[in-house]
PDB file of C-alpha atoms in Angstrom:
ATOM      1  CA  GLN A  94     -14.262  -0.125  10.253  1.00 77.00           C
ATOM      2  CA  VAL A  95     -11.023   1.816  10.160  1.00 90.00           C
ATOM      3  CA  ARG A  96     -10.329   5.173   8.566  1.00 96.00           C
ATOM      4  CA  LEU A  97      -7.313   5.469   6.300  1.00 97.00           C
ATOM      5  CA  VAL A  98      -5.668   8.673   5.113  1.00 97.00           C
ATOM      6  CA  GLU A  99      -2.798   8.570   2.634  1.00 97.00           C
ATOM      7  CA  SER A 100      -0.149  11.212   2.058  1.00 98.00           C
ATOM      8  CA  GLY A 101       3.266  11.573   0.482  1.00 98.00           C
ATOM      9  CA  GLY A 102       2.523  11.321  -3.199  1.00 97.00           C
ATOM     10  CA  GLY A 103       4.073  13.656  -5.727  1.00 98.00           C
ATOM     11  CA  SER A 104       6.018  13.992  -8.942  1.00 98.00           C
ATOM     12  CA  VAL A 105       9.538  12.645  -9.317  1.00 98.00           C
ATOM     13  CA  GLN A 106      11.927  11.770 -12.088  1.00 98.00           C
ATOM     14  CA  ALA A 107      12.731   8.188 -12.941  1.00 98.00           C
ATOM     15  CA  GLY A 108      15.196   6.739 -10.478  1.00 98.00           C
ATOM     16  CA  GLY A 109      13.895   8.898  -7.664  1.00 98.00           C
ATOM     17  CA  SER A 110      12.262   7.937  -4.390  1.00 98.00           C
ATOM     18  CA  LEU A 111       9.057   8.672  -2.504  1.00 98.00           C
ATOM     19  CA  THR A 112       7.617   7.494   0.769  1.00 98.00           C
ATOM     20  CA  LEU A 113       3.870   7.143   1.112  1.00 98.00           C
ATOM     21  CA  SER A 114       2.182   7.190   4.512  1.00 98.00           C
ATOM     22  CA  CYS A 115      -1.193   5.854   5.564  1.00 98.00           C
ATOM     23  CA  ALA A 116      -2.510   7.093   8.895  1.00 97.00           C
ATOM     24  CA  VAL A 117      -4.897   4.569  10.431  1.00 96.00           C
ATOM     25  CA  SER A 118      -7.617   5.487  12.891  1.00 94.00           C
ATOM     26  CA  GLY A 119     -10.015   3.018  14.459  1.00 87.00           C
ATOM     27  CA  LEU A 120      -9.492  -0.402  15.911  1.00 80.00           C
ATOM     28  CA  THR A 121      -7.086  -2.750  14.171  1.00 84.00           C
ATOM     29  CA  HIS A 122      -6.631  -6.417  14.993  1.00 88.00           C
ATOM     30  CA  SER A 123      -3.676  -8.762  14.868  1.00 87.00           C
ATOM     31  CA  TYR A 124      -5.360 -10.728  12.077  1.00 87.00           C
ATOM     32  CA  ASP A 125      -5.870  -7.697   9.823  1.00 93.00           C
ATOM     33  CA  CYS A 126      -4.166  -7.431   6.472  1.00 96.00           C
ATOM     34  CA  MET A 127      -3.109  -4.013   5.272  1.00 97.00           C
ATOM     35  CA  GLY A 128      -1.942  -3.198   1.811  1.00 97.00           C
ATOM     36  CA  TRP A 129      -0.957  -0.665  -0.784  1.00 98.00           C
ATOM     37  CA  PHE A 130      -2.696  -0.766  -4.135  1.00 98.00           C
ATOM     38  CA  ARG A 131      -2.374   1.322  -7.262  1.00 98.00           C
ATOM     39  CA  GLN A 132      -4.487   2.132 -10.243  1.00 98.00           C
ATOM     40  CA  ALA A 133      -3.267   3.713 -13.444  1.00 97.00           C
ATOM     41  CA  PRO A 134      -5.681   5.314 -15.924  1.00 93.00           C
ATOM     42  CA  GLY A 135      -7.495   2.656 -17.914  1.00 95.00           C
ATOM     43  CA  LYS A 136      -6.119  -0.181 -15.809  1.00 97.00           C
ATOM     44  CA  GLU A 137      -7.471  -2.297 -12.992  1.00 96.00           C
ATOM     45  CA  ARG A 138      -6.497  -1.675  -9.413  1.00 97.00           C
ATOM     46  CA  GLU A 139      -3.631  -3.940  -8.443  1.00 97.00           C
ATOM     47  CA  GLY A 140      -1.987  -4.974  -5.209  1.00 97.00           C
ATOM     48  CA  VAL A 141       1.502  -3.573  -4.714  1.00 98.00           C
ATOM     49  CA  ALA A 142       2.447  -4.711  -1.215  1.00 98.00           C
ATOM     50  CA  THR A 143       0.748  -6.204   1.838  1.00 98.00           C
ATOM     51  CA  PHE A 144       1.536  -6.300   5.556  1.00 97.00           C
ATOM     52  CA  HIS A 145      -0.007  -8.700   8.074  1.00 97.00           C
ATOM     53  CA  ILE A 146      -0.532  -6.849  11.352  1.00 95.00           C
ATOM     54  CA  GLY A 147       0.101  -9.773  13.712  1.00 94.00           C
ATOM     55  CA  SER A 148       2.971 -11.596  11.984  1.00 95.00           C
ATOM     56  CA  ARG A 149       4.426  -8.564  10.162  1.00 96.00           C
ATOM     57  CA  ILE A 150       4.831 -10.806   7.123  1.00 97.00           C
ATOM     58  CA  THR A 151       5.003  -8.833   3.898  1.00 98.00           C
ATOM     59  CA  SER A 152       4.389  -9.610   0.251  1.00 98.00           C
ATOM     60  CA  TYR A 153       5.147  -7.702  -2.930  1.00 98.00           C
ATOM     61  CA  ALA A 154       4.064  -7.664  -6.523  1.00 98.00           C
ATOM     62  CA  ASP A 155       6.805  -8.919  -8.828  1.00 97.00           C
ATOM     63  CA  SER A 156       6.945  -5.538 -10.532  1.00 97.00           C
ATOM     64  CA  VAL A 157       8.090  -3.782  -7.336  1.00 98.00           C
ATOM     65  CA  LYS A 158      10.163  -6.419  -5.562  1.00 98.00           C
ATOM     66  CA  GLY A 159      13.545  -5.084  -4.538  1.00 98.00           C
ATOM     67  CA  ARG A 160      12.431  -1.477  -5.067  1.00 98.00           C
ATOM     68  CA  PHE A 161       9.497  -0.960  -2.667  1.00 98.00           C
ATOM     69  CA  THR A 162       9.324  -1.666   1.053  1.00 98.00           C
ATOM     70  CA  ILE A 163       6.156  -1.790   3.138  1.00 98.00           C
ATOM     71  CA  SER A 164       6.373  -1.192   6.868  1.00 98.00           C
ATOM     72  CA  ARG A 165       4.283  -0.161   9.860  1.00 97.00           C
ATOM     73  CA  ASP A 166       4.987   1.985  12.881  1.00 95.00           C
ATOM     74  CA  ASN A 167       2.882   0.505  15.665  1.00 91.00           C
ATOM     75  CA  SER A 168       3.280   3.536  17.931  1.00 93.00           C
ATOM     76  CA  LYS A 169       1.923   5.861  15.246  1.00 94.00           C
ATOM     77  CA  ASN A 170      -0.492   3.318  13.743  1.00 94.00           C
ATOM     78  CA  THR A 171       0.834   4.315  10.351  1.00 97.00           C
ATOM     79  CA  LEU A 172       1.592   2.196   7.307  1.00 97.00           C
ATOM     80  CA  TYR A 173       4.383   3.220   4.952  1.00 98.00           C
ATOM     81  CA  LEU A 174       5.471   2.417   1.432  1.00 98.00           C
ATOM     82  CA  GLN A 175       9.062   3.332   0.670  1.00 98.00           C
ATOM     83  CA  MET A 176       9.475   3.485  -3.107  1.00 98.00           C
ATOM     84  CA  ASN A 177      12.958   3.574  -4.614  1.00 98.00           C
ATOM     85  CA  SER A 178      14.238   3.423  -8.197  1.00 98.00           C
ATOM     86  CA  LEU A 179      10.890   4.657  -9.440  1.00 98.00           C
ATOM     87  CA  LYS A 180       9.956   4.035 -13.051  1.00 98.00           C
ATOM     88  CA  PRO A 181       7.438   5.797 -15.310  1.00 98.00           C
ATOM     89  CA  GLU A 182       5.294   2.653 -15.176  1.00 97.00           C
ATOM     90  CA  ASP A 183       4.898   3.206 -11.422  1.00 98.00           C
ATOM     91  CA  THR A 184       2.757   6.252 -12.209  1.00 98.00           C
ATOM     92  CA  ALA A 185      -0.674   5.705 -10.664  1.00 98.00           C
ATOM     93  CA  MET A 186      -3.027   6.649  -7.879  1.00 98.00           C
ATOM     94  CA  TYR A 187      -1.888   4.776  -4.786  1.00 98.00           C
ATOM     95  CA  TYR A 188      -4.360   3.585  -2.176  1.00 98.00           C
ATOM     96  CA  CYS A 189      -4.030   2.176   1.310  1.00 98.00           C
ATOM     97  CA  ALA A 190      -6.521  -0.522   2.271  1.00 97.00           C
ATOM     98  CA  SER A 191      -7.373  -2.879   5.095  1.00 96.00           C
ATOM     99  CA  ALA A 192      -8.980  -6.323   5.187  1.00 95.00           C
ATOM    100  CA  ARG A 193     -10.230  -8.140   8.235  1.00 92.00           C
ATOM    101  CA  GLY A 194      -8.667 -11.590   8.457  1.00 88.00           C
ATOM    102  CA  GLY A 195      -7.906 -13.990   5.648  1.00 89.00           C
ATOM    103  CA  TYR A 196      -4.790 -14.490   3.581  1.00 93.00           C
ATOM    104  CA  CYS A 197      -2.532 -11.489   3.317  1.00 96.00           C
ATOM    105  CA  TYR A 198      -0.796 -11.272  -0.033  1.00 94.00           C
ATOM    106  CA  THR A 199      -0.842  -9.041  -3.092  1.00 93.00           C
ATOM    107  CA  GLY A 200      -2.881 -11.502  -5.126  1.00 90.00           C
ATOM    108  CA  ARG A 201      -5.833 -11.299  -2.783  1.00 93.00           C
ATOM    109  CA  SER A 202      -8.972  -9.913  -4.345  1.00 92.00           C
ATOM    110  CA  VAL A 203      -9.385  -6.150  -4.145  1.00 94.00           C
ATOM    111  CA  ALA A 204     -12.999  -6.786  -3.173  1.00 94.00           C
ATOM    112  CA  ASP A 205     -11.865  -8.399   0.093  1.00 94.00           C
ATOM    113  CA  PHE A 206     -10.488  -5.095   1.356  1.00 95.00           C
ATOM    114  CA  GLY A 207     -13.333  -3.276   3.054  1.00 93.00           C
ATOM    115  CA  SER A 208     -11.636  -0.052   4.096  1.00 95.00           C
ATOM    116  CA  TRP A 209      -9.921   2.318   1.674  1.00 97.00           C
ATOM    117  CA  GLY A 210      -8.219   5.662   1.766  1.00 97.00           C
ATOM    118  CA  GLN A 211      -8.856   8.439  -0.720  1.00 97.00           C
ATOM    119  CA  GLY A 212      -5.620   7.824  -2.608  1.00 98.00           C
ATOM    120  CA  THR A 213      -2.482   9.801  -3.333  1.00 98.00           C
ATOM    121  CA  GLN A 214      -1.091  10.433  -6.817  1.00 98.00           C
ATOM    122  CA  VAL A 215       2.399   9.327  -7.805  1.00 98.00           C
ATOM    123  CA  THR A 216       3.772  10.560 -11.111  1.00 98.00           C
ATOM    124  CA  VAL A 217       7.161   9.437 -12.420  1.00 98.00           C
ATOM    125  CA  SER A 218       8.592  11.202 -15.434  1.00 98.00           C
ATOM    126  CA  SER A 219      11.271   9.803 -17.718  1.00 95.00           C
TER     127      SER A 219
END
């Protein structure tokens, strides 16, 4: 089990940028899948971006492609989500999560991710 701690959320105007960080403690493996998810009030939690530890292959939800970038700093064991051109519909609680093995893509079931952070709020005003 890994421990995940998110930071970097905040309030920005539409068109602005934020970078979220997820500090990872505990043992990670090359076959782990890490991801960023978000949940807006009254909506289901959805995958935003994923990062496969071993291959560094990434995937993105259609709604954020071209605007968000997921990355990982191996030396710091930290996962990032760079968010540009933010829109009001990006407003949500953002979570970092980790899954052990399996396919690594945003459509993977939320239930497959066994480790979660506490979340960080992102609010985008128009």
